[in-house]
Amino acid sequence: MVRISLDVDGDHVSDEVEPRMLLVQYLREKLGKTGTVVGCDTSNCGACTVHLDGRSVKSCNVLAVQADGHEVTTIEGLADGDELHPVQEAFRECHGLQCGFCTPGMIMQAIDVLNEHPQPTEEEVRLGLEGNLCRCTGYHNIVKSVLYAAEHSGSTAGAGGAQ
Amino acid sequence: MTATQDRPTAEIGRDRRRKEDQRLITGRTRWTDNIALPGMLHLAMVRSPFAHATITGIDTEAAAGAPDVVAVVTGRDLADVQGSIPTAWNITTDQKSPPHPAMAVDRVAFAGEVVAAVVARSAAAARDAAELVDVDYDEHPAVLDLKKAADDSTLAHPDLGTNKSAFWQFDSAGAGTGGSIDEAIEQARSGGILIEREYRQQRLIPAFMEPRSFVCDPNGEQLVLWSATQIPHITRFFLAAVLGIPESKIRVIAPDVGGGFGGKLQFVPEEIITVLVARRTGKPCKYTETRSESLMAAHHGRDQWQRLTLAADSEGTVTGLKVDLLCDLGAYAGTVGGGVPILGAFMYNAIYKFPAYQFNCTNYYTNKTLTDAYRGAGRPEATFAIERLMDELAAEVGVDPLEIRERNWIGHEEFPFSTVAGLEYDSGNYEAATAKAKESFGYDELRAEQRQRRESGDRVQLGIGISTFTEMCGLAPSRVLGALNYGAGGWEHAQVRMGGTGKVEVVTGASAHGQGHETAFSQIVADRLGVPFEDVEVLHGDTQISTKGYDTYGSRSLVVGGEALVRAADKVIEKAKPIAAHLLEASADDIEFESGRFSVRGTDQGMGLAEIATAVFAAHNLPDGIEPNLDSEATFDPVSFSYPHGTHLCAMEVDTETGEVRMRKYTCVDDIGNIINPLIVAGQVHGGLVQGIAQALWEEAVHDEAGTLVSGSFVDYLLPTSADTISFDIDHTTSPSTTNTLGTKGVGEAGTIASTPAVVNAVVDAVRHLGVTDVQMPCTPERVWRAIHADGAGGSTEGAAMPHFDDAEPGRDSTEGAGA
Ligand code: FES
Ligand code: FES
């Protein structure tokens, strides 16, 4: 067992974990943060995407011990109370989700894309989300949501979630 | 019925943002895998690596001794309780079905079949120990090719004595719905046009994003099962049957469910195993599959060979169609797997009015993963075939493919129309949808560009694909389903419960998995009762709350479930009316109800539904003999299906040197009757389109010669990404359905059904002038390139090179080789 301490969604946590435990398992099983989900076992689907020090990572591809000393933001840490993050708001506004299983990862990745391209083109959004699979929406409204977020909140859409 | 200028406050027809989104976008979701019960144990499955083998021994000792392992269970351990997994659809009374134990006992029939389960205190411990289970197999020859399955030279189940499950036929002459197909073909042979083609519907994987997960708590008064399923009610029925305990002792909860597409429309081995193990250990148990397990063992879709013979006169008027299908059921008869092609049987005539039709379908078992319902179920296959054939006919006659469709379709003034397949289409207007689609697509301009590219010999050629489709939605009436030997009915149930404060609780048997029922159903009830949208709460997906229902598949939720809601809401108004009359001291005949308010005709006296609800709650002053209760329920079983239709147009660019294809534009105009929520409808169309496009271009489940799934992860099974797809141009025309008062037709599967042929037609159209008349799906660059560069003038991947049905050629190899 290895001791780790990190910030998750603004809370400081300190814990003993097995060295092989994945960050996504740590979040879901030890912290009960089940907003982040697992959709594959090959790091292909992006459902598990969270932010590590403000950059998106696939949390099934990171060991919990690697997060030691770092800041993690999950979908559950995005909204400020009842105040949704602009990208969350955009997904609701543009019907950017159906079953919602890919959505937490998609939103976290979208924020990353917007951090990089505050006023992205459709092409940049499509390329930026390429690592996140969605089976329901055909991506049409997801792309629209990200463009909407960029348009309606300027550059804050991205930075707002980085904490 | 829709929100318009004259009804600005109407809910129906309004772009309501979804109620369910708040929890989904903030991560406060209730996926089955989130459930953690005190003392809960975890299961890991041990699966067969062989497609067909006898189990000669299982050594569980090492696994049983591993840390945190509580038990290791084999098929033999469960033999006395597991029985055979029931199927809901035996298509004929003499259908042959091998017994299907949840866990294999002495033989396995496909790679991925469960042979043992490890039960441990953590999921990780269970998975680790599963590796230690040592199974000895005696491998047998496997049946992996559908065409070879037909000759019975190797048997998927030796005890069955044949690979054939059942043969099912529809013949218009015999059914009295049309003429003789043999005569039509004979006539076409002398002086008309006869088009013979063979198409392959490759095996697809539904690939819902949430892996299947089951949690069973066996303790307490009731056995509780949380399940990532589309069918909680049907699952409860099956569980009661399998366990031999009353339904009242079983509660099935489908919490948030992360997609289904038909892929969660099965009562599955892993589900029963979880329940049996929970009962055996007396502890809550959970099983969540990995993605690899999901791709390998959750059911697949499609997998058919279609042989088609289309007869027409020399002008291109179709006179008859003959369809011969070979369908791969996989290793066992699934929940509705055998019936999937039968759903297609009624759709091969599509929007056309030809006079003779024959459909012959043979289902076979092979040593592969089961096939079952996948978005559209039977109808995409049918639509693909007829829409490809219409293009071939147009080429033969030498007219524009749209022109050939116009020559054959049912005119809008001809509705209601009885089809050669025996259905009665209630409404539709193919001319209107086509005209609108043509216009916004820029059909004539794109045709001009295509001509110009052809003339200049451009390396990148442009193709235009058309699909004018219709489908049958609703999957009811029960009487018809019964006539097709389907084991269940098709009605739907709804309750409307008036709270004392005037807030409304709505209960539906149509359990959702991403379609937005909470929002759409709230809109319907809010409109009907005249209460605010926010005051309606929709409950579903828990058999203890929604005690009756048939769940969600086949685009039935709105058409059948929505109508049940309307009827339940109307009953609330009927119940409230005499109470309103009493409280307003008027005669019931003088009471009018509008926009949530009861008023006395010709006066300004009146009161709202909420006030009456409060009065009923108090029950201080009600008419004599009236029960203090406004709640009501309704069960709706429609008289017929509903028939959405539409025109889809697609422009594809094909690089003739590399075979690469790129979608340039996609326009569709769907007629799905009245629309409840345009926002949700658009989402359904987009998602459906990409699933159909994916069949045309990318997806294919491939097994190797040993029967192992080669496309066993998202690395090999190519789900489209955001970078592969484009934004679509969608619109609607409206011819309301007459089989439900909402006038809706259903939209869940439309995009998937229509888009596959539109895309393939476009790919072929781009290179038809180079001699190509077909490209097998998925149209990979290699297949397209081979089709273009094939030897000889034909340049097609069919014709002489295509194996005849009776040829014992391996399907996959022969297809790939055909274009070479
Ligand atoms: S679960 Fe992490 S990428 Fe799929
Ligand atoms: S919304 Fe269902 S997978 Fe994306």
XYZ file of N, CA, C and O in Angstrom, chain B residues 593-687:
380
model
N -63.805 22.019 -19.828
C -62.426 21.971 -19.360
C -61.511 22.495 -20.437
O -61.571 22.057 -21.585
N -60.692 23.457 -20.074
C -59.707 23.945 -21.024
C -58.495 24.499 -20.304
O -58.635 25.203 -19.299
N -57.328 24.168 -20.790
C -56.062 24.664 -20.242
C -56.008 24.581 -18.720
O -55.645 25.538 -18.045
N -56.400 23.453 -18.198
C -56.253 23.234 -16.759
C -57.358 23.803 -15.914
O -57.299 23.795 -14.676
N -58.410 24.326 -16.553
C -59.451 25.001 -15.785
C -60.833 24.464 -16.148
O -61.174 24.306 -17.327
N -61.634 24.201 -15.102
C -63.031 23.836 -15.308
C -63.849 25.105 -15.152
O -63.686 25.842 -14.178
N -64.736 25.347 -16.094
C -65.562 26.543 -15.947
C -67.004 26.223 -16.311
O -67.291 25.233 -17.001
N -67.877 27.059 -15.815
C -69.293 26.875 -16.105
C -69.589 27.637 -17.390
O -69.314 28.837 -17.490
N -70.093 26.905 -18.333
C -70.360 27.463 -19.659
C -71.128 28.777 -19.553
O -72.106 28.886 -18.814
N -70.646 29.789 -20.243
C -71.354 31.063 -20.309
C -71.218 31.925 -19.060
O -71.885 32.942 -18.942
N -70.362 31.532 -18.131
C -70.158 32.368 -16.942
C -68.653 32.585 -16.777
O -67.851 31.996 -17.500
N -68.260 33.417 -15.795
C -66.826 33.530 -15.525
C -66.448 32.711 -14.288
O -65.380 32.853 -13.724
N -67.371 31.838 -13.886
C -67.101 30.973 -12.737
C -66.237 29.791 -13.145
O -66.456 29.212 -14.215
N -65.290 29.451 -12.306
C -64.482 28.289 -12.641
C -63.450 28.005 -11.568
O -63.290 28.782 -10.614
N -62.802 26.879 -11.700
C -61.699 26.549 -10.786
C -60.678 25.645 -11.486
O -60.995 24.917 -12.424
N -59.454 25.747 -10.991
C -58.355 25.009 -11.617
C -58.324 23.560 -11.156
O -58.873 23.199 -10.107
N -57.642 22.738 -11.936
C -57.484 21.322 -11.595
C -56.795 21.166 -10.238
O -57.153 20.292 -9.444
N -55.831 22.038 -9.959
C -55.108 21.939 -8.692
C -56.043 22.160 -7.506
O -55.961 21.463 -6.488
N -56.959 23.111 -7.671
C -57.910 23.362 -6.580
C -58.792 22.135 -6.338
O -59.102 21.788 -5.195
N -59.177 21.506 -7.437
C -60.015 20.310 -7.284
C -59.217 19.196 -6.625
O -59.712 18.474 -5.758
N -57.941 19.099 -7.013
C -57.093 18.074 -6.406
C -57.007 18.280 -4.899
O -57.054 17.315 -4.118
N -56.894 19.527 -4.488
C -56.832 19.809 -3.045
C -58.153 19.457 -2.373
O -58.180 18.853 -1.288
N -59.261 19.793 -3.045
C -60.576 19.478 -2.488
C -60.773 17.970 -2.366
O -61.358 17.477 -1.398
N -60.236 17.244 -3.350
C -60.353 15.781 -3.310
C -59.491 15.227 -2.181
O -59.877 14.301 -1.461
N -58.336 15.829 -1.998
C -57.432 15.392 -0.923
C -58.116 15.565 0.435
O -58.103 14.675 1.289
N -58.751 16.720 0.628
C -59.452 16.969 1.893
C -60.733 16.134 1.983
O -61.108 15.676 3.060
N -61.400 15.989 0.865
C -62.628 15.180 0.784
C -63.726 15.653 1.727
O -64.550 14.857 2.173
N -63.720 16.935 2.024
C -64.747 17.465 2.922
C -66.080 17.622 2.230
O -67.135 17.510 2.819
N -66.019 17.921 0.961
C -67.236 18.295 0.268
C -67.228 17.742 -1.155
O -66.889 18.429 -2.104
N -67.568 16.456 -1.253
C -67.588 15.828 -2.561
C -69.008 15.337 -2.847
O -69.789 15.124 -1.916
N -69.341 15.170 -4.113
C -70.683 14.661 -4.421
C -70.877 13.274 -3.788
O -69.908 12.531 -3.624
N -72.117 12.937 -3.484
C -72.406 11.640 -2.891
C -71.929 10.517 -3.795
O -72.079 10.587 -5.014
N -71.354 9.502 -3.177
C -70.988 8.301 -3.927
C -69.752 8.428 -4.780
O -69.451 7.529 -5.564
N -69.029 9.510 -4.641
C -67.817 9.667 -5.463
C -66.587 9.385 -4.606
O -66.489 9.860 -3.480
N -65.693 8.590 -5.142
C -64.508 8.277 -4.332
C -63.523 9.444 -4.353
O -63.354 10.092 -5.379
N -62.913 9.715 -3.223
C -61.978 10.840 -3.162
C -60.629 10.483 -3.771
O -59.660 10.236 -3.062
N -60.572 10.458 -5.101
C -59.368 9.992 -5.783
C -59.430 10.383 -7.252
O -60.358 10.003 -7.955
N -58.451 11.144 -7.674
C -58.425 11.540 -9.086
C -57.458 10.696 -9.922
O -57.331 10.890 -11.118
N -56.749 9.792 -9.256
C -55.746 8.997 -9.991
C -56.416 8.135 -11.047
O -57.561 7.719 -10.888
N -55.657 7.866 -12.083
C -56.229 6.979 -13.083
C -55.129 6.246 -13.816
O -53.950 6.585 -13.712
N -55.543 5.246 -14.542
C -54.563 4.507 -15.331
C -55.195 4.075 -16.640
O -56.423 4.031 -16.760
N -54.343 3.787 -17.599
C -54.843 3.321 -18.893
C -53.837 2.359 -19.508
O -52.631 2.468 -19.274
N -54.369 1.412 -20.247
C -53.526 0.484 -20.998
C -53.924 0.615 -22.450
O -55.098 0.461 -22.777
N -52.970 0.911 -23.280
C -53.283 1.171 -24.689
C -52.672 0.104 -25.586
O -51.495 -0.211 -25.480
N -53.495 -0.437 -26.435
C -53.044 -1.413 -27.428
C -53.540 -0.910 -28.778
O -54.731 -0.956 -29.060
N -52.654 -0.374 -29.600
C -53.124 0.287 -30.823
C -53.750 -0.692 -31.815
O -53.526 -1.894 -31.729
N -54.493 -0.146 -32.767
C -55.104 -1.011 -33.783
C -54.097 -1.392 -34.856
O -54.277 -2.366 -35.572
N -53.032 -0.598 -34.960
C -52.068 -0.872 -36.028
C -50.714 -0.267 -35.677
O -50.585 0.454 -34.693
N -49.737 -0.564 -36.509
C -48.428 0.079 -36.374
C -48.536 1.526 -36.834
O -49.565 1.944 -37.370
N -47.452 2.258 -36.674
C -47.383 3.575 -37.301
C -46.236 3.519 -38.320
O -45.335 2.686 -38.192
N -46.296 4.406 -39.296
C -45.365 4.302 -40.426
C -44.648 5.603 -40.722
O -45.061 6.368 -41.595
N -43.573 5.878 -40.014
C -42.766 7.049 -40.368
C -42.151 6.817 -41.753
O -42.004 5.677 -42.185
N -41.834 7.878 -42.411
C -41.112 7.719 -43.671
C -40.231 8.943 -43.864
O -40.264 9.883 -43.061
N -39.470 8.947 -44.937
C -38.631 10.106 -45.182
C -37.789 9.938 -46.414
O -37.715 8.851 -46.998
N -37.170 11.021 -46.803
C -36.255 10.990 -47.928
C -34.887 11.452 -47.461
O -34.755 12.546 -46.909
N -33.913 10.586 -47.642
C -32.549 10.888 -47.223
C -31.662 11.003 -48.451
O -31.719 10.162 -49.338
N -30.877 12.056 -48.482
C -29.976 12.292 -49.610
C -28.568 12.488 -49.077
O -28.356 13.210 -48.102
N -27.635 11.843 -49.734
C -26.270 11.863 -49.230
C -25.306 12.072 -50.382
O -25.473 11.492 -51.455
N -24.339 12.938 -50.181
C -23.303 13.149 -51.191
C -21.981 12.619 -50.653
O -21.555 12.999 -49.564
N -21.360 11.725 -51.419
C -20.089 11.142 -51.003
C -19.025 11.440 -52.051
O -19.285 11.361 -53.255
N -17.835 11.743 -51.565
C -16.708 11.894 -52.474
C -15.856 10.633 -52.399
O -15.560 10.154 -51.303
N -15.497 10.119 -53.548
C -14.694 8.904 -53.596
C -13.400 9.202 -54.337
O -13.420 9.663 -55.477
N -12.299 8.936 -53.660
C -10.994 9.099 -54.289
C -10.720 7.842 -55.106
O -10.528 6.758 -54.547
N -10.719 7.972 -56.409
C -10.619 6.779 -57.253
C -9.232 6.151 -57.212
O -9.053 5.021 -57.635
N -8.257 6.876 -56.696
C -6.913 6.291 -56.634
C -6.638 5.579 -55.329
O -5.836 4.651 -55.277
N -7.281 6.005 -54.255
C -7.023 5.349 -52.958
C -8.231 4.573 -52.451
O -8.122 3.799 -51.516
N -9.381 4.793 -53.030
C -10.595 4.127 -52.557
C -11.203 4.804 -51.343
O -12.214 4.351 -50.799
N -10.591 5.879 -50.925
C -11.087 6.542 -49.728
C -12.407 7.263 -49.995
O -12.584 7.865 -51.053
N -13.322 7.176 -49.046
C -14.605 7.851 -49.221
C -14.757 8.916 -48.138
O -14.266 8.772 -47.020
N -15.430 9.991 -48.493
C -15.623 11.075 -47.537
C -17.041 11.610 -47.712
O -17.487 11.858 -48.832
N -17.717 11.768 -46.585
C -19.073 12.296 -46.690
C -19.011 13.806 -46.866
O -18.320 14.514 -46.145
N -19.734 14.273 -47.859
C -19.705 15.697 -48.142
C -20.938 16.378 -47.543
O -20.860 17.434 -46.941
N -22.078 15.735 -47.718
C -23.321 16.361 -47.268
C -24.368 15.306 -46.987
O -24.427 14.295 -47.696
N -25.169 15.538 -45.970
C -26.261 14.600 -45.694
C -27.493 15.404 -45.333
O -27.481 16.210 -44.408
N -28.544 15.198 -46.088
C -29.791 15.913 -45.851
C -30.922 14.916 -45.701
O -31.024 13.975 -46.501
N -31.730 15.093 -44.684
C -32.893 14.219 -44.620
C -34.132 14.990 -44.208
O -34.061 15.948 -43.442
N -35.243 14.548 -44.756
C -36.538 15.077 -44.353
C -37.362 13.886 -43.907
O -37.662 12.995 -44.703
N -37.642 13.836 -42.621
C -38.409 12.723 -42.072
C -39.827 13.163 -41.779
O -40.060 14.291 -41.344
N -40.747 12.261 -42.029
C -42.135 12.494 -41.648
C -42.452 11.522 -40.530
O -42.635 10.324 -40.759
N -42.435 12.021 -39.322
C -42.681 11.159 -38.165
C -43.984 11.573 -37.493
O -44.183 11.368 -36.304
N -44.873 12.173 -38.280
C -46.147 12.628 -37.727
C -45.912 13.852 -36.868
O -44.938 14.592 -37.056
N -46.807 14.071 -35.921
C -46.645 15.224 -35.033
C -45.444 15.030 -34.122
O -45.141 13.917 -33.710
N -44.807 16.135 -33.803
C -43.588 16.085 -33.003
C -43.859 16.650 -31.618
O -44.442 17.729 -31.489
N -43.462 15.926 -30.594
C -43.673 16.406 -29.228
C -42.586 17.410 -28.858
O -42.856 18.484 -28.362
N -41.319 17.013 -29.083
C -40.201 17.879 -28.727
C -39.164 17.876 -29.859
O -38.398 16.919 -29.997
N -39.139 18.917 -30.678
C -38.246 18.932 -31.845
C -36.770 18.752 -31.475
O -36.009 18.133 -32.219
N -36.395 19.260 -30.314
C -34.998 19.151 -29.873
C -34.616 17.682 -29.697
O -33.566 17.230 -30.172
N -35.477 16.944 -29.003
C -35.204 15.530 -28.754
C -35.245 14.744 -30.057
O -34.412 13.872 -30.310
N -36.194 15.074 -30.905
C -36.323 14.385 -32.189
C -35.051 14.564 -33.021
O -34.519 13.605 -33.590
N -34.535 15.776 -33.047
C -33.314 16.025 -33.816
C -32.180 15.155 -33.288
O -31.423 14.561 -34.054
N -32.081 15.061 -31.972
C -31.028 14.243 -31.372
C -31.149 12.780 -31.771
O -30.159 12.117 -32.083
N -32.384 12.285 -31.768
C -32.603 10.892 -32.172
C -32.196 10.681 -33.627
O -31.600 9.660 -33.966
N -32.525 11.639 -34.460
C -32.185 11.504 -35.882
C -30.661 11.512 -36.066
O -30.098 10.639 -36.732
N -29.984 12.470 -35.450
C -28.514 12.535 -35.591
C -27.859 11.221 -35.180
O -27.010 10.683 -35.895
N -28.241 10.742 -34.004
C -27.621 9.515 -33.489
C -27.918 8.334 -34.391
O -27.051 7.501 -34.662
